[in-house]
XYZ file of C-alpha atoms in Angstrom:
132
model
C 13.971 -10.563 -58.284
C 12.734 -7.013 -58.927
C 9.140 -8.257 -59.163
C 9.426 -10.104 -55.844
C 10.897 -7.021 -54.156
C 8.103 -4.822 -55.523
C 5.415 -7.257 -54.315
C 7.038 -7.527 -50.900
C 7.306 -3.747 -50.623
C 3.619 -3.373 -51.504
C 2.700 -6.013 -48.901
C 4.831 -4.258 -46.280
C 3.268 -0.859 -46.965
C -0.207 -2.358 -46.723
C 0.628 -3.999 -43.378
C 2.017 -0.748 -42.019
C -1.173 1.106 -42.962
C -3.488 -1.499 -41.419
C -1.475 -2.006 -38.240
C -0.644 1.615 -37.511
C 1.972 2.620 -34.987
C 1.994 0.793 -31.708
C 1.723 2.769 -28.536
C 4.931 3.159 -26.631
C 4.995 2.511 -22.914
C 7.836 3.410 -20.634
C 9.752 0.647 -18.933
C 8.772 1.990 -15.523
C 5.069 1.512 -16.232
C 5.653 -2.070 -17.311
C 7.627 -2.888 -14.194
C 5.194 -1.202 -11.859
C 2.384 -3.381 -13.155
C 4.267 -6.548 -12.215
C 4.940 -5.518 -8.628
C 2.672 -7.081 -6.051
C 0.215 -4.721 -4.394
C 1.083 -3.846 -0.819
C -1.534 -4.732 1.746
C -2.437 -1.696 3.858
C -3.534 -3.971 6.702
C -0.139 -5.669 7.038
C 2.023 -4.610 9.997
C 4.875 -2.206 9.237
C 8.428 -3.409 9.624
C 10.177 -2.188 12.795
C 12.800 0.557 12.772
C 16.441 -0.266 13.321
C 18.416 1.071 16.277
C 19.905 3.792 14.059
C 16.504 5.020 12.906
C 15.137 4.992 16.457
C 18.134 7.085 17.580
C 17.768 9.444 14.608
C 14.084 9.949 15.303
C 14.760 10.956 18.915
C 17.869 13.072 18.188
C 16.821 14.791 14.950
C 16.513 18.298 16.438
C 19.784 17.984 18.348
C 21.739 17.009 15.210
C 20.081 19.728 13.131
C 20.859 22.440 15.707
C 24.426 21.247 16.253
C 25.272 21.385 12.549
C 23.031 24.337 11.637
C 20.801 22.357 9.285
C 17.424 23.957 8.573
C 15.763 21.210 6.563
C 16.173 17.433 6.844
C 17.666 15.908 3.698
C 20.903 14.360 2.449
C 23.027 16.732 4.503
C 21.159 15.775 7.683
C 21.537 12.088 6.858
C 25.317 12.449 6.486
C 25.675 14.343 9.742
C 23.387 11.950 11.633
C 25.423 8.982 10.382
C 28.630 10.669 11.573
C 27.068 11.315 14.973
C 25.793 7.715 15.229
C 29.314 6.400 14.639
C 30.638 8.254 17.684
C 27.703 7.527 20.009
C 28.742 5.623 23.141
C 28.278 1.846 23.124
C 25.962 2.030 26.136
C 23.602 4.311 24.205
C 23.794 2.054 21.140
C 22.959 -0.975 23.304
C 19.904 0.862 24.646
C 18.650 1.516 21.115
C 19.539 -2.031 20.034
C 17.337 -3.308 22.865
C 14.488 -1.048 21.751
C 14.913 -2.275 18.162
C 14.923 -5.920 19.305
C 11.720 -5.360 21.290
C 10.117 -3.686 18.272
C 11.183 -6.614 16.067
C 9.679 -9.149 18.483
C 6.429 -7.192 18.528
C 6.498 -7.066 14.716
C 6.953 -10.845 14.536
C 3.940 -11.343 16.817
C 1.839 -8.898 14.801
C 2.934 -10.552 11.544
C 1.971 -14.019 12.780
C -1.430 -12.717 13.908
C -1.907 -11.002 10.553
C -0.993 -14.149 8.612
C -3.348 -16.232 10.754
C -6.135 -13.723 10.125
C -5.492 -13.800 6.377
C -5.321 -17.600 6.331
C -8.653 -17.766 8.146
C -10.137 -15.371 5.604
C -8.635 -17.418 2.753
C -6.434 -14.628 1.396
C -2.777 -14.772 0.384
C -0.704 -13.189 3.155
C 2.486 -12.807 1.111
C 3.830 -16.214 2.034
C 7.240 -15.790 0.355
C 8.299 -13.159 2.916
C 9.645 -14.957 5.958
C 9.612 -11.841 8.106
C 13.395 -11.551 8.216
C 14.715 -8.087 7.541
C 17.421 -7.894 4.866
C 20.484 -5.940 5.887
């Protein structure tokens, strides 16, 4: 038994010397390599009604609450303001968001047709529906 252990230890030490230490890679790098590359030519997804409202009312919300720089505090205050916005205003922004979504669908179909004609993969697993 002692002879076998000594031989195995010698074999192990030799393998360690010949193999060397493997390079460590972070998990983030490994995952990033698997992600599909985003096509710069593809149309951008449309903004929701909330984001359209926030974009137009950013300065108002920041002045009202004394916020100097947009960040998490601004996001909280904007969300509070959005909750108390009148339904008529929300409907207006919902209509704008719906129009933007229809335009996005048209642009996406044109983009996919262009890619199909060129023989490229247009990201066929995305059905264009926005997850909420």
